[in-house]
Coordinates of C-alpha atoms and ligand atoms in Angstrom, one line a residue:
X612 CA 307.0 62.4 48.7
X613 CA 308.4 59.1 47.5
X614 CA 312.1 58.7 47.0
X615 CA 312.1 59.8 43.4
X616 CA 310.0 62.9 44.1
X617 CA 312.3 63.7 47.0
X618 CA 315.4 63.4 44.7
X619 CA 313.6 65.6 42.1
X620 CA 312.8 68.2 44.8
X621 CA 316.5 68.7 45.8
X622 CA 317.9 68.2 42.3
X623 CA 317.8 72.0 41.5
X624 CA 319.8 72.6 44.6
X625 CA 322.4 70.0 43.7
X626 CA 322.7 71.3 40.2
X627 CA 323.0 74.9 41.5
X628 CA 325.7 73.8 43.9
X629 CA 327.7 71.9 41.2
X630 CA 327.4 74.3 38.3
X631 CA 330.0 76.9 39.5
X632 CA 332.7 74.2 39.6
X633 CA 332.2 73.8 35.9
X634 CA 331.2 77.3 34.8
X635 CA 332.6 79.5 37.5
X636 CA 335.7 81.7 37.4
X637 CA 336.5 85.4 36.8
X638 CA 335.6 88.3 39.0
X639 CA 335.2 87.3 42.6
X640 CA 332.0 88.2 44.4
X641 CA 333.9 90.2 47.1
X642 CA 336.0 92.0 44.4
X643 CA 339.0 90.9 46.5
X644 CA 337.9 93.1 49.4
X645 CA 339.0 92.3 53.0
X646 CA 337.0 92.2 56.2
X647 CA 339.1 92.3 59.4
X648 CA 342.3 91.5 57.4
X649 CA 340.7 88.4 55.7
X650 CA 338.9 88.1 52.4
X651 CA 335.1 88.5 52.7
X652 CA 334.4 85.3 50.6
X653 CA 337.6 84.5 48.9
X654 CA 338.6 83.7 45.3
X655 CA 336.4 80.5 45.2
X656 CA 333.2 82.6 45.0
X657 CA 332.7 84.3 41.6
X658 CA 329.9 86.2 40.0
X659 CA 329.9 83.8 37.1
X660 CA 329.6 80.9 39.4
X661 CA 326.8 82.5 41.3
X662 CA 324.9 83.2 38.0
X663 CA 325.6 79.7 36.7
X664 CA 324.2 78.2 39.9
X665 CA 320.9 80.2 39.8
X666 CA 320.4 79.7 36.1
X667 CA 321.1 76.0 35.8
X668 CA 319.4 75.1 39.1
X669 CA 316.3 76.9 38.0
X670 CA 316.4 75.4 34.6
X671 CA 316.7 71.9 36.2
X672 CA 313.4 72.6 38.1
X673 CA 311.8 73.7 34.9
X674 CA 312.9 70.5 33.1
X675 CA 311.7 68.3 35.9
X676 CA 308.3 70.1 36.1
X677 CA 307.6 69.1 32.5
X678 CA 306.9 65.7 34.0
X679 CA 303.6 66.2 35.8
X680 CA 304.2 63.7 38.7
X681 CA 307.9 64.2 39.3
X682 CA 308.6 67.7 40.7
X683 CA 306.3 68.9 43.4
X684 CA 303.0 67.6 41.9
X685 CA 300.9 69.2 44.6
X686 CA 301.9 72.7 43.5
X687 CA 300.9 74.8 40.5
X688 CA 303.3 75.0 37.6
X689 CA 304.1 78.6 38.4
X690 CA 304.7 77.7 42.1
X691 CA 307.1 74.9 41.0
X692 CA 309.1 77.4 39.0
X693 CA 309.4 79.7 42.0
X694 CA 310.5 76.8 44.2
X695 CA 313.2 75.9 41.7
X696 CA 314.4 79.5 41.7
X697 CA 314.2 79.7 45.6
X698 CA 316.1 76.4 45.9
X699 CA 318.8 77.7 43.5
X700 CA 319.1 81.1 45.1
X701 CA 319.1 79.6 48.6
X702 CA 321.8 77.1 47.6
X703 CA 324.1 79.9 46.3
X704 CA 323.4 82.1 49.4
X705 CA 324.2 79.1 51.6
X706 CA 327.4 78.5 49.7
X707 CA 328.4 82.2 50.1
X708 CA 327.5 82.1 53.8
X709 CA 329.7 79.0 54.2
X710 CA 332.7 80.7 52.7
X711 CA 332.0 83.9 54.7
X712 CA 332.1 81.9 58.0
X713 CA 335.1 79.9 56.8
X714 CA 337.0 83.1 56.1
X715 CA 336.0 84.6 59.5
X716 CA 337.3 81.4 61.2
X717 CA 340.6 81.7 59.2
X718 CA 340.0 78.6 57.1
X719 CA 341.7 79.1 53.7
X720 CA 339.6 79.1 50.5
X721 CA 339.5 75.5 49.1
X722 CA 340.2 73.8 52.4
X723 CA 337.7 71.4 53.7
X724 CA 335.0 71.9 56.3
X725 CA 332.4 69.1 56.6
X726 CA 329.4 71.2 57.6
X727 CA 330.0 74.4 55.7
X728 CA 331.0 72.6 52.4
X729 CA 328.5 69.7 52.4
X730 CA 325.3 70.7 54.3
X731 CA 324.9 74.4 54.8
X732 CA 323.7 75.0 51.2
X733 CA 320.9 72.4 51.8
X734 CA 319.8 74.2 54.9
X735 CA 319.6 77.5 53.0
X736 CA 317.8 75.9 50.0
X737 CA 315.2 74.2 52.2
X738 CA 314.7 77.4 54.2
X739 CA 314.1 79.4 51.0
X740 CA 311.7 76.8 49.6
X741 CA 309.8 76.5 52.8
X742 CA 307.6 79.4 51.7
X743 CA 305.9 76.9 49.4
X744 CA 306.9 73.4 50.6
X745 CA 308.1 72.1 53.9
X746 CA 309.3 68.4 53.8
X747 CA 308.6 66.2 56.8
X748 CA 311.3 65.6 59.4
X749 CA 311.8 62.1 58.0
X750 CA 312.3 63.5 54.5
X751 CA 314.7 66.2 55.8
X752 CA 316.7 63.5 57.6
X753 CA 316.9 61.5 54.4
X754 CA 318.0 64.6 52.4
X755 CA 320.7 65.3 54.9
X756 CA 322.2 61.8 54.7
X757 CA 321.8 61.6 50.9
X758 CA 323.3 65.1 50.4
X759 CA 326.3 64.3 52.6
X760 CA 327.1 61.1 50.8
X761 CA 326.3 62.4 47.2
X762 CA 328.2 65.6 47.7
X763 CA 331.3 63.7 48.9
X764 CA 331.1 61.3 45.9
X765 CA 330.5 64.2 43.4
X766 CA 333.5 66.2 44.7
X767 CA 335.7 63.2 44.6
X768 CA 334.6 62.6 41.0
X769 CA 335.1 66.2 40.1
X770 CA 338.6 65.9 41.5
X771 CA 339.3 62.7 39.5
X772 CA 338.2 64.3 36.2
X773 CA 340.4 67.3 37.2
X774 CA 337.5 69.8 37.5
X775 CA 338.5 70.4 41.1
X776 CA 342.0 70.7 42.6
X777 CA 341.0 69.0 45.8
X778 CA 338.7 66.0 46.4
X779 CA 336.2 68.0 48.5
Ligands
CTP1851 N1 332.9 78.6 42.2 C1 332.7 79.8 41.6 N2 331.7 80.6 42.1 C2 331.0 80.3 43.1 C3 331.2 79.0 43.8 C4 332.2 78.2 43.3 O1 333.4 80.1 40.6 N3 330.0 81.1 43.5 C5 334.0 77.7 41.7 C6 335.4 78.1 42.1 O2 336.3 77.9 41.1 C7 335.7 77.3 43.3 C8 335.0 76.0 42.9 O3 333.9 76.4 42.2 O4 337.0 77.1 43.6 C9 334.6 75.1 44.1 O5 333.6 75.7 44.9 P1 333.7 75.6 46.4 O6 334.1 74.3 46.9 O7 332.4 76.1 46.9 O8 334.8 76.8 46.8 P2 336.2 76.6 47.4 O9 337.2 77.0 46.3 O10 336.4 75.3 48.1 O11 336.3 77.8 48.5 P3 335.6 77.8 50.0 O12 336.7 77.4 50.9 O13 335.3 79.3 50.1 O14 334.4 77.0 50.0
MG1852 MG1 335.4 73.8 48.6

């Protein structure tokens, strides 16, 4: 994949990851239930956010696939749709898993953790998509670096425009 194709490939995951910040809120995924005295996921994970991530992430893949050479040109159109869905579901599962582990470690909802906040979602997204496409090690390394930098910049921006309380 060239740089643009690589960016198109992860874009559904990025959009899935960012959508809950804008469209989330309401009932929390864990219904405020506790596990060992701590919240299962915390107030930062809501059903609406989860749904928004899956829907907008998948839709992003759909929009990208309209351009024949941009989004996974080696796959069939149907397969590209499934990859977009897998990337989005994987992203949201990784986001949930990150919060789950943060709560078990006693890290408060909204407080920062470099790995769980910035990179775990990418790992889950790539793992889910690997049924259809496995990027090379070089591509994965590039994605890790780009994701780390972009995610930091995006969160900072979301904070500046008052979408997020904290800049991470
Ligand atoms: N959000 C949501 N539903 C989700 C994920 C996120 O509604 N499934 C919204 C919440 O308003 C959340 C914000 O997006 O506060 C930022 O998401 P994130 O940084 O993932 O959550 P945190 O609040 O930082 O909580 P955690 O420490 O669990 O990551
Ligand atoms: Mg956070």
